[in-house]
Amino acid sequence: MRRGAICVLLSRAAAAMHLAQLTLTNFRNYTRLDLALPKGPTLLFGANAQGKTTLLEAIYYLATTKSPHARADRQLLNWYANGSEDPVAVGRLTAQVRLAGETGQRHLEIRLIRDQTGRAGSEFRRQVLVNGVKVRLVDLLGNLNVVLFLPQDVGLVSAPPAERRRYLDITLCQVDTRYCRTLSQYNKVLAQRNALLRSLQEGRARPAELSPWDEKLAELGASLVLRRAALIADLEQRAGRIHFDDLTGGTESLRLAYRPRLWPNADQAPSSLPPAATADTVGWLLEQPENQLAASLRRALDGSRQVETQRGATLIGPHRDDLRLLVNGRDLADYGSRGQQRTALLALKLAEVAWMEGQTGERPVLLLDEVLAELDQTRRAYLLSSVVAAEQAILTASDPTMFTGEFLAQATRMEVKGGQIRPRNGPVQRGTRDEEEV
Amino acid sequence: MPFHAAPQPVTRLIEELSRLPGIGPKTASRLTYHLLRAADEQALGLADALRQLRERTQFCRVCFNITEGQPCAVCSDPGREQALICVVESPLDVLAVEKTRAYSGQYHVLHGAISPIEGVGPDDLKIDRLLDRVRSGGVQEVILATNPTLEGEATAMYLQKQLAGFPVLVSRLARGLPVGGDLEYADEVTLARALEGRSQM
Ligand SMILES: [Zn+2]
């Protein structure tokens, strides 16, 4: 019955898309890798630190242009390949995305380039190509849709708000390039405005100079807030259902509470806004016309100008938003057990899969890094049923024995060892000595 | 390992060239060694051109475009419309607009755009002088043709506020220019259309 629920979730007419070929050159511990990937589930197994996670990271990077760990991009380059004296100057990731029913395929490429500047310094830059044509970074987005499951995802619940904003931004950017452009513009306006506030603080500028930046910030900010609200509304509905019906046996109800920073403090929130405890901010927001929201953000900026000048920083706007996860009305970060947090995150991630499919009409590729070990039998089985239902899923595990025989029979198995990958569709090795059929 | 650097005049030119926009150290070396091998008249001609560029040009005292004489050719041309001022960021933008042959008014070169991060505020641009020109009368329309970048937009918005008190029409180039692009790179047809379709702010 559980599997039935997931099948219904994913069975609407969605185009089949899968990552058919992945090549890496000087990407982390891979000097050179050329890997064909089938449809359906693929299990990458092997001891730790052999490069399993790096493969998922590479695929995620090709899909989102971001590393899942917010590390500096220059660290992605395998600086001293082959024990060579000279540092490597170019790294390369490519993906061949195959689409059913459509002629041709998408060829995606990211080049990581280190330019020598002067005698000592170097500069890092990226080049992106789609079907052999150089494009801007944002134009890569949407060509390969993925949802990544990491064991540390659970930390999102109690992480600083910036992490949850990053989650919202990366999720939206993958399917909505307009959001991505708006976000990048917003961040530039924010940086300019903050620089101006510091100049004002030091008496090197006049308050009248703020007005163009206030106007832009409000206009772009309102657009970001409304898109985030729409995403959260959708995710909440889907995640709530999965969480209540499938993951907690009808005992716990999950809510996503969006806390936009559109007013200086709670006292100044619009009187029509429902109280924070009901978590209905999203519903209220989605009824506001974008230009009115921008106007109210603009007024809020006017109102907090003095404080902002003193602090030399912009204190209002979506760069200060938060998203809280509530279970049965209580904030998971403060009151939830680790198990509850894990269950909520699993529901959220599965909701993301369905949301993405709804937005793009393409089933995303699922990437799961060692996540099964963290889950109990029931949730593990539920997650595996959605993995099997996906067009393509790539899983890593140091211990393949935690998978059911039924699942292993359907999965393509590959062993990852020292940056090399070998197909291993024989019997699963239990421990180090025994070989037995599962 | 003994290490021999190139002679000082060579390294100096490489360093000077690499400070130019769009020229990296590799290109700078290539250009330097090209000039080393080139005929005297080519290499010294370049040096002379650089010297003349600095010695024989100045800003027009009216519109701040680059000129040899005062005022510049546009400002002293009686055949051009006096009531129209097109405000641009750089002298290159004047060339771009002139190439369209769709405009016969005056110009005002700001020499930059507002960018607090780079420490560029309204006082660092020729904004006061623009307001002086408008104040002294005879101007009916100011076309804000700053680049469609964030900084260009902010500059246009700031100018619009500053000009609000004057009895002049303020217009902005029509969209259709690639967003984030520079005016000087827009093709002539696009730019001419943007001029025709300018909208009141
Ligand atoms: Zn002039």
XYZ file of C-alpha atoms and ligand atoms in Angstrom:
640
model
C 0.000 0.000 0.000
C 2.841 2.355 0.774
C 4.422 1.731 -2.553
C 1.005 2.373 -4.090
C 0.952 5.857 -2.608
C 4.322 6.753 -4.077
C 3.365 5.370 -7.458
C 0.314 7.613 -7.535
C 2.561 10.509 -6.571
C 4.882 9.927 -9.495
C 2.636 8.436 -12.107
C 1.406 11.535 -13.887
C 2.734 11.852 -17.403
C 6.304 12.925 -16.849
C 9.015 12.897 -19.450
C 11.721 10.363 -18.874
C 15.134 11.887 -18.385
C 18.262 10.176 -17.270
C 21.944 10.808 -16.946
C 23.465 8.378 -19.431
C 27.122 9.290 -19.263
C 29.293 11.102 -16.768
C 32.916 12.059 -17.343
C 35.243 13.713 -14.862
C 38.731 15.094 -15.427
C 40.778 16.318 -12.471
C 37.707 16.580 -10.302
C 38.696 15.911 -6.694
C 40.221 12.424 -6.508
C 39.184 11.537 -10.065
C 41.971 12.204 -12.525
C 39.932 10.647 -15.274
C 36.563 8.907 -15.170
C 34.179 7.878 -17.924
C 31.082 6.242 -16.537
C 27.962 4.990 -18.310
C 24.912 5.045 -16.064
C 21.749 3.034 -16.699
C 18.153 3.936 -15.940
C 16.673 2.684 -12.704
C 18.572 2.388 -9.444
C 22.365 2.190 -9.431
C 24.138 1.244 -6.237
C 27.705 2.484 -5.791
C 29.364 0.603 -2.980
C 32.811 0.457 -1.486
C 34.745 1.486 1.598
C 34.721 5.109 2.753
C 36.962 7.752 1.163
C 37.098 5.891 -2.165
C 35.161 8.504 -4.109
C 31.516 7.421 -3.898
C 30.281 10.701 -2.517
C 32.417 12.655 -4.982
C 30.448 11.089 -7.835
C 27.172 12.309 -6.389
C 28.761 15.689 -5.752
C 29.865 15.880 -9.400
C 26.374 15.086 -10.669
C 24.853 17.597 -8.262
C 27.369 20.196 -9.408
C 26.472 19.634 -13.055
C 22.803 20.068 -12.192
C 23.016 23.070 -9.877
C 26.502 24.615 -10.441
C 26.825 24.375 -6.660
C 28.644 22.029 -4.360
C 26.340 20.487 -1.751
C 28.701 21.626 0.971
C 29.024 25.321 0.107
C 32.763 24.822 -0.188
C 34.910 27.062 -2.319
C 34.794 25.959 -5.949
C 38.559 26.015 -6.318
C 38.735 23.044 -3.967
C 36.918 20.972 -6.546
C 39.932 20.915 -8.814
C 42.333 18.012 -8.329
C 45.347 20.300 -7.996
C 48.197 17.825 -8.179
C 47.051 14.962 -10.368
C 49.395 12.016 -10.999
C 51.893 13.264 -8.430
C 52.877 15.926 -10.942
C 54.999 18.915 -9.918
C 52.931 21.430 -11.831
C 49.470 22.157 -10.536
C 46.613 21.225 -12.821
C 45.053 24.186 -14.600
C 41.804 22.736 -15.944
C 39.212 20.364 -14.567
C 36.177 19.204 -16.461
C 32.816 17.640 -15.720
C 30.488 16.487 -18.466
C 27.073 14.886 -18.483
C 25.116 13.311 -21.286
C 21.436 13.646 -20.436
C 19.145 11.435 -22.482
C 15.498 12.274 -22.961
C 12.912 9.766 -24.073
C 10.709 10.762 -26.985
C 12.823 13.780 -27.788
C 15.364 13.720 -30.555
C 18.895 14.308 -29.470
C 20.164 14.741 -25.976
C 21.660 17.397 -23.776
C 25.362 17.599 -23.369
C 26.393 19.568 -20.308
C 29.910 20.616 -19.452
C 31.513 22.627 -16.675
C 35.166 23.597 -16.918
C 37.027 24.599 -13.804
C 39.891 26.816 -14.853
C 42.794 28.137 -12.864
C 44.512 31.102 -14.507
C 48.029 32.000 -13.518
C 48.100 35.685 -12.539
C 51.517 37.163 -12.069
C 54.230 34.972 -10.590
C 52.500 33.674 -7.481
C 48.762 34.256 -7.650
C 46.068 32.388 -9.488
C 42.469 33.092 -10.305
C 39.708 30.552 -10.472
C 36.888 30.699 -12.982
C 34.256 28.456 -14.496
C 33.081 27.947 -18.034
C 29.757 26.329 -18.811
C 28.758 24.728 -22.102
C 25.416 23.303 -23.138
C 25.522 21.213 -26.314
C 28.999 22.567 -27.006
C 27.960 26.219 -26.823
C 29.337 28.488 -24.107
C 26.521 29.824 -21.960
C 26.097 31.716 -18.738
C 26.130 29.789 -15.495
C 22.378 30.155 -14.967
C 21.668 28.730 -18.403
C 22.969 25.362 -17.260
C 20.187 25.111 -14.692
C 17.146 23.071 -15.604
C 18.982 20.780 -18.009
C 19.501 18.057 -15.446
C 17.183 17.965 -12.464
C 18.324 16.180 -9.352
C 17.272 15.811 -5.740
C 20.089 14.998 -3.365
C 19.593 13.117 -0.091
C 22.451 13.424 2.395
C 22.739 12.018 5.926
C 23.545 15.537 7.148
C 20.290 16.902 5.651
C 18.737 16.395 9.054
C 20.968 19.197 10.330
C 18.935 21.597 8.197
C 16.222 21.596 10.867
C 18.411 23.188 13.526
C 21.026 24.864 11.301
C 21.315 28.663 11.139
C 18.586 30.275 8.953
C 21.129 30.929 6.166
C 21.314 27.183 5.503
C 17.546 26.922 5.052
C 17.556 29.960 2.751
C 20.286 28.266 0.722
C 18.098 25.164 0.529
C 15.141 27.202 -0.772
C 17.332 29.086 -3.235
C 19.045 26.037 -4.717
C 15.735 24.198 -4.991
C 14.058 27.112 -6.772
C 17.031 27.951 -8.976
C 17.126 24.454 -10.423
C 13.700 24.832 -12.004
C 13.212 28.584 -12.235
C 15.968 30.527 -13.975
C 14.009 33.737 -13.500
C 14.179 33.251 -9.750
C 17.876 32.631 -10.084
C 18.437 35.872 -12.018
C 16.278 37.814 -9.573
C 18.239 36.363 -6.673
C 21.566 37.258 -8.211
C 20.346 40.812 -8.912
C 18.991 41.063 -5.391
C 22.333 40.040 -3.925
C 24.116 42.678 -5.997
C 21.650 45.373 -4.913
C 22.059 44.248 -1.317
C 25.851 44.502 -1.519
C 25.599 47.990 -3.068
C 23.065 49.120 -0.488
C 25.154 47.812 2.408
C 28.220 49.610 1.043
C 26.157 52.801 0.833
C 24.840 52.349 4.401
C 28.451 52.125 5.600
C 29.281 55.312 3.687
C 26.267 57.004 5.310
C 27.422 55.803 8.704
C 30.779 57.449 8.065
C 29.160 60.601 6.700
C 30.539 60.065 3.203
C 27.145 59.959 1.469
C 23.678 61.539 1.558
C 20.472 59.696 2.510
C 18.936 60.656 -0.873
C 21.360 58.254 -2.531
C 19.554 55.311 -0.959
C 16.351 55.668 -2.924
C 17.299 53.826 -6.152
C 18.683 50.903 -4.141
C 15.639 50.831 -1.842
C 13.366 50.707 -4.830
C 15.290 47.886 -6.496
C 15.659 45.939 -3.278
C 11.919 46.127 -2.600
C 10.957 45.184 -6.137
C 13.311 42.205 -6.375
C 12.755 41.222 -2.747
C 8.970 41.016 -3.149
C 9.427 38.761 -6.155
C 11.737 36.434 -4.220
C 9.413 36.277 -1.232
C 6.396 35.359 -3.353
C 8.267 32.605 -5.160
C 9.577 31.210 -1.912
C 6.056 31.331 -0.475
C 4.656 29.423 -3.453
C 7.372 26.775 -3.132
C 6.781 26.413 0.606
C 3.009 26.144 0.154
C 3.483 23.350 -2.360
C 6.149 21.519 -0.364
C 4.100 21.767 2.818
C 1.086 20.170 1.217
C 3.045 17.301 -0.290
C 5.415 16.779 2.643
C 2.545 16.994 5.130
C 0.705 14.201 3.355
C 3.753 11.931 3.093
C 4.697 12.641 6.688
C 1.241 12.063 8.144
C -0.006 9.177 5.997
C 3.120 7.258 5.140
C 5.860 8.021 7.619
C 4.164 8.479 10.992
C 1.072 6.318 10.640
C -1.285 9.270 10.971
C 0.109 10.521 14.281
C 2.229 13.550 13.443
C 1.446 16.514 11.288
C 4.247 18.474 9.675
C 3.980 22.146 8.833
C 6.440 24.487 7.153
C 6.358 27.932 8.693
C 7.761 30.642 6.472
C 9.079 33.666 8.338
C 9.756 36.377 5.771
C 11.592 39.453 7.022
C 9.314 42.046 5.484
C 8.883 44.200 8.541
C 11.327 45.381 11.205
C 9.770 43.276 13.997
C 6.643 41.315 14.851
C 4.881 44.400 16.274
C 5.027 46.061 12.899
C 3.662 43.136 10.924
C 0.468 43.942 8.992
C -2.628 43.538 11.144
C -4.212 41.248 8.543
C -1.385 38.733 9.002
C -2.451 35.597 10.879
C -0.558 34.971 14.134
C 2.823 33.299 13.704
C 1.777 30.195 15.649
C -0.709 29.191 12.961
C 2.039 29.171 10.367
C -0.332 30.694 7.823
C 1.980 33.458 6.644
C 2.297 31.722 3.280
C -1.433 31.776 2.637
C -1.537 35.466 3.497
C 1.471 36.263 1.315
C 0.084 34.489 -1.717
C -2.959 36.766 -1.592
C -0.811 39.898 -1.813
C -0.204 41.446 -5.230
C 3.537 41.649 -5.907
C 3.596 45.439 -6.286
C 1.805 45.908 -2.960
C 4.272 43.622 -1.246
C 7.111 45.628 -2.811
C 5.505 48.862 -1.597
C 5.239 47.536 1.954
C 8.843 46.342 1.860
C 9.808 49.788 0.646
C 7.956 51.398 3.564
C 9.631 49.011 5.989
C 13.030 50.035 4.606
C 12.126 53.709 5.032
C 11.043 53.001 8.591
C 14.239 51.265 9.615
C 16.633 53.589 7.833
C 18.029 55.018 11.047
C 18.810 51.628 12.594
C 20.208 50.354 9.324
C 22.487 53.347 8.994
C 23.750 52.836 12.530
C 24.414 49.170 11.856
C 25.713 49.736 8.330
C 23.655 46.808 7.067
C 20.285 46.031 5.493
C 18.134 44.386 8.155
C 14.929 43.804 6.200
C 14.408 41.652 3.148
C 14.465 38.018 2.004
C 18.173 37.694 2.840
C 16.947 37.524 6.445
C 14.051 35.081 5.905
C 13.672 31.872 7.811
C 11.763 28.650 7.392
C 10.799 26.638 10.465
C 9.626 23.047 10.563
C 6.804 22.347 12.983
C 5.467 18.967 14.061
C 2.115 18.950 15.839
C 2.522 22.693 16.251
C 5.935 22.528 17.930
C 9.164 23.765 16.426
C 11.271 20.735 15.486
C 14.532 22.590 16.046
C 13.694 23.129 19.702
C 11.469 20.191 20.608
C 12.005 17.484 18.012
C 13.996 14.313 18.612
C 16.683 13.410 16.109
C 14.353 10.710 14.772
C 11.510 13.186 14.294
C 13.833 15.612 12.548
C 15.027 12.851 10.241
C 11.479 11.816 9.374
C 10.463 15.405 8.650
C 13.463 15.922 6.386
C 12.723 12.708 4.517
C 9.167 13.901 3.932
C 10.462 17.277 2.773
C 12.933 15.713 0.331
C 10.329 13.375 -1.129
C 7.997 16.355 -1.484
C 10.783 18.144 -3.338
C 10.987 15.250 -5.815
C 7.269 15.495 -6.558
C 7.337 19.306 -6.668
C 10.196 19.296 -9.138
C 8.422 16.836 -11.380
C 5.295 18.987 -11.246
C 7.290 22.085 -12.186
C 9.414 20.675 -14.982
C 7.407 17.748 -16.281
C 10.562 15.679 -15.884
C 11.273 13.200 -13.155
C 14.375 14.295 -11.288
C 17.308 11.963 -10.830
C 17.543 10.933 -7.180
C 20.978 11.014 -5.569
C 21.197 9.306 -2.190
C 24.383 9.330 -0.168
C 24.453 6.728 2.621
C 21.021 7.804 3.773
C 19.569 4.369 4.348
C 21.781 3.600 7.316
C 20.138 6.427 9.241
C 16.583 5.197 8.795
C 14.561 2.519 10.544
C 13.070 -0.424 8.609
C 9.723 1.201 7.837
C 11.131 4.462 6.542
C 13.909 2.659 4.711
C 11.333 0.550 2.871
C 9.278 3.624 2.058
C 12.261 5.506 0.686
C 13.374 2.509 -1.373
C 9.936 2.233 -2.928
C 10.251 5.796 -4.188
C 13.797 5.109 -5.357
C 12.549 2.184 -7.427
C 9.710 4.306 -8.808
C 12.119 7.007 -9.993
C 13.351 7.120 -13.569
C 16.903 6.996 -12.274
C 18.441 6.902 -8.840
C 22.061 6.712 -7.791
C 22.797 5.497 -4.278
C 25.993 5.082 -2.364
C 26.557 2.669 0.497
C 29.594 1.336 2.288
C 27.538 -1.674 3.296
C 25.297 -3.026 0.527
C 23.854 -5.671 2.830
C 21.412 -3.188 4.304
C 19.421 -3.380 1.084
C 16.723 -5.950 0.563
C 17.331 -8.762 -1.908
C 14.363 -7.527 -3.863
C 15.958 -4.110 -4.271
C 19.392 -5.479 -5.116
C 17.864 -7.625 -7.832
C 16.588 -4.472 -9.555
C 19.684 -2.343 -9.017
C 22.828 -2.038 -11.104
C 25.742 -2.472 -8.748
C 29.149 -0.887 -9.107
C 32.136 -0.980 -6.813
C 34.073 2.215 -6.160
C 37.671 1.760 -5.124
C 40.467 4.329 -5.256
C 38.779 6.492 -7.879
C 38.001 3.483 -10.108
C 34.562 2.073 -10.759
C 33.810 -1.540 -11.721
C 30.466 -3.100 -12.533
C 29.726 -5.796 -9.931
C 26.469 -7.459 -10.624
C 27.498 -10.689 -8.967
C 26.562 -11.694 -5.457
C 26.809 -9.040 -2.787
C 29.779 -9.511 -0.504
C 28.862 -9.681 3.123
C 31.665 -8.505 5.357
C 35.111 -9.158 3.937
C 35.284 -12.930 3.657
C 31.921 -14.488 3.005
C 30.306 -14.426 -0.349
C 26.715 -15.433 -0.335
C 23.631 -14.848 -2.371
C 21.159 -12.393 -0.974
C 68.320 26.529 -10.161
C 69.750 29.839 -11.437
C 66.925 32.020 -12.636
C 67.291 34.824 -15.180
C 64.453 37.282 -15.462
C 63.935 39.315 -18.639
C 65.572 42.797 -18.743
C 63.778 45.457 -16.747
C 62.316 47.436 -19.719
C 60.702 44.226 -20.942
C 59.154 43.268 -17.613
C 58.006 46.855 -17.108
C 56.066 46.938 -20.384
C 54.542 43.535 -19.627
C 53.387 44.828 -16.260
C 51.984 48.056 -17.731
C 50.091 46.178 -20.432
C 48.627 43.631 -17.994
C 46.988 46.499 -16.120
C 44.799 47.185 -19.154
C 41.267 45.785 -19.124
C 40.933 42.472 -20.949
C 44.677 41.823 -21.097
C 46.132 39.040 -19.000
C 49.826 38.417 -18.340
C 50.079 35.988 -21.256
C 48.694 38.454 -23.787
C 50.853 41.193 -22.277
C 53.996 39.089 -22.849
C 52.971 38.261 -26.384
C 52.361 41.952 -27.184
C 55.661 42.976 -25.593
C 57.729 40.489 -27.588
C 55.831 41.457 -30.720
C 56.795 45.084 -30.166
C 60.401 44.073 -29.516
C 60.612 42.514 -32.958
C 58.500 45.146 -34.707
C 59.926 47.953 -36.878
C 60.861 51.178 -35.089
C 58.079 53.143 -36.723
C 55.439 50.719 -35.499
C 56.661 50.546 -31.908
C 57.560 54.236 -31.593
C 54.379 55.177 -33.455
C 52.450 53.469 -30.709
C 54.404 55.367 -28.057
C 53.729 58.619 -29.877
C 50.023 57.852 -30.232
C 49.816 57.248 -26.485
C 51.543 60.537 -25.749
C 49.294 62.496 -28.115
C 46.220 60.819 -26.653
C 47.105 62.292 -23.292
C 48.466 65.636 -24.465
C 45.980 66.636 -27.156
C 42.634 65.528 -25.723
C 40.525 67.017 -22.987
C 36.967 66.906 -21.685
C 34.462 69.187 -23.393
C 33.570 71.825 -20.806
C 29.870 71.540 -21.743
C 29.125 67.848 -22.229
C 32.343 66.211 -20.894
C 32.871 64.162 -23.995
C 36.492 63.724 -25.149
C 37.518 66.493 -27.529
C 40.494 68.207 -29.079
C 38.978 71.697 -29.166
C 36.553 73.559 -26.904
C 33.653 73.000 -26.981
C 33.457 69.640 -28.737
C 32.251 69.107 -32.315
C 28.742 68.143 -31.219
C 28.308 71.039 -28.804
C 29.514 73.548 -31.404
C 27.399 72.175 -34.264
C 24.544 74.683 -34.848
C 22.637 72.078 -36.886
C 21.939 69.887 -33.852
C 18.865 70.130 -31.663
C 19.606 72.164 -28.554
C 16.596 71.122 -26.479
C 17.487 67.445 -26.240
C 20.212 65.962 -23.973
C 21.164 62.303 -24.059
C 22.914 61.258 -20.822
C 25.431 58.425 -21.186
C 28.031 56.776 -18.975
C 31.088 57.018 -21.208
C 32.463 58.630 -24.389
C 32.211 55.207 -26.058
C 28.443 55.372 -25.580
C 28.391 58.695 -27.469
C 30.090 56.949 -30.395
C 27.574 54.102 -30.228
C 24.588 56.476 -30.296
C 26.145 58.603 -33.062
C 26.618 55.508 -35.219
C 22.854 54.937 -35.231
C 22.369 58.300 -37.026
C 18.991 58.330 -35.277
C 19.844 61.099 -32.855
C 20.703 64.726 -33.472
C 20.557 66.275 -30.000
C 23.173 67.038 -27.369
C 25.024 64.698 -25.021
C 26.136 64.633 -21.431
C 28.834 62.179 -20.381
C 28.711 61.148 -16.710
C 32.019 59.254 -16.722
C 30.722 56.302 -14.780
C 27.694 55.050 -12.898
C 26.748 55.095 -9.245
C 28.340 52.151 -7.445
C 28.762 52.445 -3.668
C 30.902 49.267 -3.607
C 33.479 50.941 -5.812
C 33.083 54.158 -3.863
C 31.414 55.948 -6.779
C 28.682 58.300 -5.622
C 26.720 61.037 -7.449
C 29.417 63.582 -6.586
C 32.001 61.562 -8.501
C 29.954 61.838 -11.703
C 29.178 64.911 -13.780
C 25.666 65.079 -12.332
C 25.815 68.599 -10.899
C 26.978 69.914 -14.259
C 24.020 68.201 -15.933
C 21.637 69.867 -13.479
C 23.371 73.213 -14.226
C 22.736 72.713 -17.940
C 19.063 71.939 -17.340
C 18.728 74.828 -14.893
C 20.121 77.330 -17.361
C 17.120 76.662 -19.631
C 16.442 75.696 -23.192
C 16.290 71.965 -22.446
C 12.994 70.207 -23.108
C 13.922 66.563 -22.807
C 16.606 64.551 -21.006
C 17.095 61.008 -22.270
C 18.675 58.755 -19.682
C 20.791 56.347 -21.736
C 22.842 54.791 -18.969
C 23.650 51.098 -19.408
C 20.948 48.545 -18.550
C 23.141 47.213 -15.741
C 22.207 47.464 -12.087
C 24.484 50.471 -11.594
C 23.238 52.129 -14.792
C 19.625 51.625 -13.697
C 20.338 53.017 -10.240
C 22.025 56.039 -11.797
C 19.012 56.639 -14.053
C 16.653 56.341 -11.085
C 18.743 58.784 -9.077
C 18.875 61.266 -11.980
C 15.142 60.978 -12.473
C 14.588 62.073 -8.847
C 17.052 64.926 -9.238
C 15.383 66.134 -12.429
C 11.856 65.852 -11.052
C 11.766 69.516 -10.012
C 12.585 70.847 -13.491
C 10.102 71.486 -16.294
C 11.714 68.890 -18.565
C 10.584 65.584 -19.940
C 12.715 62.727 -18.588
C 12.804 59.554 -20.661
C 14.629 56.254 -20.501
C 15.821 54.107 -23.396
C 13.298 51.421 -24.252
C 14.023 47.893 -23.091
C 15.140 45.611 -25.838
C 18.702 46.303 -24.935
C 20.126 43.101 -23.526
C 19.780 43.327 -19.753
C 23.142 43.503 -18.061
C 24.701 44.572 -21.327
C 26.673 47.633 -22.214
C 25.443 50.311 -24.535
C 28.664 50.307 -26.514
C 28.162 46.665 -27.494
C 24.530 47.012 -28.583
C 24.153 46.790 -32.352
C 23.094 49.913 -34.191
C 19.608 48.752 -35.129
C 18.770 47.684 -31.573
C 20.114 50.928 -30.202
C 18.245 53.043 -32.758
C 15.000 51.265 -31.906
C 15.648 51.737 -28.193
C 16.098 55.446 -28.826
C 12.868 55.737 -30.816
C 10.912 53.736 -28.270
C 12.204 55.603 -25.222
C 9.608 56.031 -22.525
C 8.830 58.809 -20.118
C 9.953 58.134 -16.558
Zn 30.567 68.887 -25.815
